[in-house]
Amino acid sequence: MLMKKSHEMPTREAALPGRPDPVRTDEVHYVTGRPLKGPHPEGFETAIFGMGCFWGVERVFWQLPGVWVTAAGYSGGYTPNPTYEETCTGLTGHAEVVQVVFNPHEISYAELLKTFWENHDPTQGMRQGNDLGTTYRSALYYLNDAQKAEAEASRDAYQAALSKAGQGGITTEIAPAGPFYFAEDYHQAYLAKNPGGYCGIGGTGVTCPIGVGVDA
């Protein structure tokens, strides 16, 4: 039962109960050595992205200049402190996501959004490639009104580019960020620990027009 993939979001009442304590995770990032849970430098900001399997997603972001630290986790659902096996059922409501802590003086939220749109297919609903289920949905969880406005504007700009290229409608969930739960230690920086591991990252091939003349 625990490995059955769900394509429908559960209700809060039907969600798994979870637990009061967090699951065990890494204290510092395997690649950078920086603390996953902080403290982070003053003035740094946080973003949360869901693009399918978080293994490949995290690597995309930790390689960007200006990104301080990344962490794989679960967000967008109901179950407190879920395990990986629980999220895979779809009965927690969570998506696999990556939390990105970044220096806004070195990389902007808009640049992170461009990376988000171009490195997965946001038109697939409750899946990403061969990964099926609600945990693999495309999601942007914003932490303030400015992020919300930028996320929505970027979605509209990318939809125009996708439509021009003859591709489908964006299904990305854009919602306020709720609790972020760190995934288990073995998921953190997974592709650095396992260089030959699975990476499901793949974009549409359509350039996101952020920074390249959106109104052109």
CSV table of C-alpha atoms in Angstrom, one decimal:
chain,number,residue,atom,x,y,z
A,1,MET,CA,0.0,0.0,0.0
A,2,LEU,CA,2.8,2.4,0.9
A,3,MET,CA,4.3,2.4,-2.5
A,4,LYS,CA,1.1,2.9,-4.5
A,5,LYS,CA,1.2,6.1,-6.5
A,6,SER,CA,-1.8,8.4,-6.3
A,7,HIS,CA,-2.9,10.9,-9.0
A,8,GLU,CA,-5.4,12.7,-6.8
A,9,MET,CA,-4.7,15.0,-3.9
A,10,PRO,CA,-6.1,13.7,-0.5
A,11,THR,CA,-8.3,15.8,1.7
A,12,ARG,CA,-6.8,17.0,5.0
A,13,GLU,CA,-9.1,14.5,6.8
A,14,ALA,CA,-7.9,11.6,4.7
A,15,ALA,CA,-4.2,12.5,4.9
A,16,LEU,CA,-1.8,10.2,6.9
A,17,PRO,CA,-1.2,11.3,10.5
A,18,GLY,CA,2.5,11.8,10.4
A,19,ARG,CA,4.5,12.3,13.6
A,20,PRO,CA,5.6,15.1,16.0
A,21,ASP,CA,9.3,14.8,15.4
A,22,PRO,CA,11.3,15.4,12.2
A,23,VAL,CA,12.9,12.5,10.3
A,24,ARG,CA,16.6,12.2,10.5
A,25,THR,CA,18.5,14.3,7.9
A,26,ASP,CA,21.9,15.7,7.3
A,27,GLU,CA,23.2,18.6,9.4
A,28,VAL,CA,25.3,20.1,6.6
A,29,HIS,CA,25.2,20.0,2.8
A,30,TYR,CA,27.3,17.1,1.5
A,31,VAL,CA,28.9,19.3,-1.3
A,32,THR,CA,29.2,22.8,0.3
A,33,GLY,CA,29.5,21.9,4.0
A,34,ARG,CA,27.0,24.6,4.8
A,35,PRO,CA,24.2,24.0,7.4
A,36,LEU,CA,21.0,22.8,5.9
A,37,LYS,CA,18.8,24.3,8.6
A,38,GLY,CA,20.8,27.5,9.2
A,39,PRO,CA,21.8,29.9,10.5
A,40,HIS,CA,22.1,31.5,7.0
A,41,PRO,CA,23.8,34.8,6.3
A,42,GLU,CA,21.8,37.9,7.0
A,43,GLY,CA,19.9,39.2,4.0
A,44,PHE,CA,19.8,35.9,2.2
A,45,GLU,CA,16.4,34.7,0.9
A,46,THR,CA,14.7,31.3,0.5
A,47,ALA,CA,12.7,29.8,-2.4
A,48,ILE,CA,10.9,26.5,-2.8
A,49,PHE,CA,10.6,24.6,-6.1
A,50,GLY,CA,8.8,21.4,-7.1
A,51,MET,CA,10.0,19.9,-10.4
A,52,GLY,CA,9.6,16.2,-10.0
A,53,CYS,CA,12.2,13.9,-8.4
A,54,PHE,CA,14.2,16.1,-6.0
A,55,TRP,CA,17.5,14.3,-6.6
A,56,GLY,CA,18.1,16.0,-10.0
A,57,VAL,CA,16.4,19.2,-9.1
A,58,GLU,CA,18.6,19.8,-6.1
A,59,ARG,CA,21.8,19.4,-8.2
A,60,VAL,CA,20.5,21.9,-10.8
A,61,PHE,CA,20.2,24.5,-8.1
A,62,TRP,CA,23.3,23.9,-5.9
A,63,GLN,CA,25.4,24.4,-9.0
A,64,LEU,CA,24.1,28.0,-9.6
A,65,PRO,CA,26.4,30.9,-8.5
A,66,GLY,CA,24.7,32.8,-5.7
A,67,VAL,CA,23.0,29.8,-4.3
A,68,TRP,CA,24.1,29.3,-0.7
A,69,VAL,CA,22.6,25.9,0.2
A,70,THR,CA,19.9,23.6,-1.0
A,71,ALA,CA,17.9,20.9,0.7
A,72,ALA,CA,15.5,18.2,-0.6
A,73,GLY,CA,12.2,17.9,1.2
A,74,TYR,CA,8.5,17.8,1.2
A,75,SER,CA,5.9,20.6,1.0
A,76,GLY,CA,2.4,21.5,-0.1
A,77,GLY,CA,0.6,18.8,1.9
A,78,TYR,CA,-0.9,18.0,5.2
A,79,THR,CA,1.0,15.3,7.0
A,80,PRO,CA,3.5,16.6,9.6
A,81,ASN,CA,7.1,15.3,9.3
A,82,PRO,CA,6.3,12.7,6.6
A,83,THR,CA,8.6,9.9,5.5
A,84,TYR,CA,9.6,9.3,1.9
A,85,GLU,CA,7.5,6.1,1.8
A,86,GLU,CA,4.5,8.0,3.1
A,87,THR,CA,4.8,10.8,0.5
A,88,CYS,CA,5.1,8.2,-2.3
A,89,THR,CA,1.5,7.1,-1.5
A,90,GLY,CA,0.1,10.5,-2.3
A,91,LEU,CA,-1.7,10.3,1.0
A,92,THR,CA,0.3,13.2,2.6
A,93,GLY,CA,-0.5,15.7,-0.1
A,94,HIS,CA,3.1,16.8,-0.3
A,95,ALA,CA,5.2,17.4,-3.4
A,96,GLU,CA,8.9,16.5,-3.6
A,97,VAL,CA,10.6,20.0,-3.5
A,98,VAL,CA,13.9,21.7,-3.1
A,99,GLN,CA,14.5,24.5,-0.7
A,100,VAL,CA,17.0,27.0,-2.1
A,101,VAL,CA,18.7,29.6,0.1
A,102,PHE,CA,20.3,32.3,-2.1
A,103,ASN,CA,22.1,35.6,-2.0
A,104,PRO,CA,19.8,38.1,-3.9
A,105,HIS,CA,22.8,40.3,-4.7
A,106,GLU,CA,24.4,37.5,-6.7
A,107,ILE,CA,21.3,35.7,-8.2
A,108,SER,CA,17.8,37.0,-8.4
A,109,TYR,CA,14.5,35.1,-7.8
A,110,ALA,CA,13.7,35.8,-11.4
A,111,GLU,CA,16.9,33.9,-12.5
A,112,LEU,CA,15.9,31.0,-10.2
A,113,LEU,CA,12.4,31.0,-11.9
A,114,LYS,CA,14.0,30.8,-15.3
A,115,THR,CA,16.0,27.8,-14.1
A,116,PHE,CA,12.8,26.3,-12.7
A,117,TRP,CA,10.8,26.6,-15.9
A,118,GLU,CA,13.6,25.5,-18.3
A,119,ASN,CA,14.6,22.4,-16.4
A,120,HIS,CA,11.3,20.4,-16.2
A,121,ASP,CA,8.1,20.1,-18.1
A,122,PRO,CA,5.4,22.1,-16.3
A,123,THR,CA,2.5,20.9,-18.5
A,124,GLN,CA,2.3,17.3,-17.2
A,125,GLY,CA,-0.1,17.5,-14.3
A,126,MET,CA,0.5,14.9,-11.6
A,127,ARG,CA,3.7,13.5,-13.1
A,128,GLN,CA,7.1,14.4,-14.4
A,129,GLY,CA,8.2,12.1,-17.3
A,130,ASN,CA,8.1,8.5,-16.1
A,131,ASP,CA,7.6,9.6,-12.5
A,132,LEU,CA,3.9,9.3,-11.8
A,133,GLY,CA,1.9,10.7,-8.9
A,134,THR,CA,1.0,13.9,-7.0
A,135,THR,CA,4.5,14.0,-5.3
A,136,TYR,CA,6.0,14.8,-8.7
A,137,ARG,CA,3.7,17.7,-9.6
A,138,SER,CA,5.2,21.0,-10.7
A,139,ALA,CA,4.9,23.5,-7.9
A,140,LEU,CA,6.1,27.0,-6.9
A,141,TYR,CA,5.6,27.8,-3.2
A,142,TYR,CA,6.1,31.5,-2.6
A,143,LEU,CA,7.2,33.0,0.7
A,144,ASN,CA,6.0,36.6,0.2
A,145,ASP,CA,3.9,38.8,-2.1
A,146,ALA,CA,6.9,39.8,-4.3
A,147,GLN,CA,7.7,36.1,-5.0
A,148,LYS,CA,4.0,35.5,-5.8
A,149,ALA,CA,3.9,38.3,-8.3
A,150,GLU,CA,7.1,37.2,-10.0
A,151,ALA,CA,6.0,33.6,-10.1
A,152,GLU,CA,2.7,34.4,-11.7
A,153,ALA,CA,4.3,36.8,-14.2
A,154,SER,CA,6.9,34.2,-15.1
A,155,ARG,CA,4.2,31.5,-15.6
A,156,ASP,CA,2.3,33.8,-18.0
A,157,ALA,CA,5.4,34.6,-19.9
A,158,TYR,CA,6.5,31.0,-20.2
A,159,GLN,CA,3.0,29.9,-21.2
A,160,ALA,CA,3.1,32.4,-24.1
A,161,ALA,CA,6.4,30.9,-25.2
A,162,LEU,CA,5.1,27.3,-24.8
A,163,SER,CA,1.9,28.2,-26.8
A,164,LYS,CA,4.0,29.8,-29.6
A,165,ALA,CA,6.0,26.5,-29.7
A,166,GLY,CA,2.8,24.5,-30.0
A,167,GLN,CA,3.1,23.0,-26.5
A,168,GLY,CA,0.5,22.5,-23.8
A,169,GLY,CA,-0.9,24.4,-20.9
A,170,ILE,CA,1.0,24.9,-17.7
A,171,THR,CA,-0.3,22.9,-14.7
A,172,THR,CA,2.1,24.3,-12.1
A,173,GLU,CA,0.7,24.8,-8.6
A,174,ILE,CA,1.5,28.3,-7.4
A,175,ALA,CA,0.6,28.7,-3.7
A,176,PRO,CA,1.8,30.2,-0.5
A,177,ALA,CA,4.5,28.2,1.2
A,178,GLY,CA,3.5,26.1,4.1
A,179,PRO,CA,5.8,24.0,6.3
A,180,PHE,CA,8.9,22.6,4.6
A,181,TYR,CA,9.9,19.2,5.9
A,182,PHE,CA,13.5,18.1,5.3
A,183,ALA,CA,13.8,14.7,3.5
A,184,GLU,CA,15.8,11.9,5.0
A,185,ASP,CA,19.6,12.1,5.1
A,186,TYR,CA,20.1,9.7,2.2
A,187,HIS,CA,18.1,12.0,-0.1
A,188,GLN,CA,20.2,15.1,0.6
A,189,ALA,CA,22.7,15.9,-2.2
A,190,TYR,CA,21.8,12.4,-3.5
A,191,LEU,CA,23.5,12.7,-6.9
A,192,ALA,CA,26.8,13.9,-5.2
A,193,LYS,CA,26.7,10.9,-2.9
A,194,ASN,CA,25.6,8.6,-5.8
A,195,PRO,CA,27.1,10.0,-9.1
A,196,GLY,CA,25.5,7.4,-11.2
A,197,GLY,CA,22.1,7.8,-9.6
A,198,TYR,CA,18.8,8.4,-11.3
A,199,CYS,CA,18.1,11.9,-12.6
A,200,GLY,CA,14.7,12.6,-14.1
A,201,ILE,CA,15.3,16.2,-15.0
A,202,GLY,CA,14.3,17.2,-18.5
A,203,GLY,CA,12.9,20.4,-19.9
A,204,THR,CA,10.6,21.2,-22.8
A,205,GLY,CA,13.4,22.8,-24.9
A,206,VAL,CA,11.5,26.1,-24.9
A,207,THR,CA,13.4,29.1,-23.5
A,208,CYS,CA,11.8,31.0,-20.7
A,209,PRO,CA,11.7,34.7,-21.8
A,210,ILE,CA,12.7,36.1,-18.3
A,211,GLY,CA,15.4,38.6,-19.0
A,212,VAL,CA,15.3,38.2,-22.8
A,213,GLY,CA,12.6,40.6,-23.7
A,214,VAL,CA,9.3,39.3,-22.2
A,215,ASP,CA,7.3,42.0,-24.0
A,216,ALA,CA,8.9,41.4,-27.4
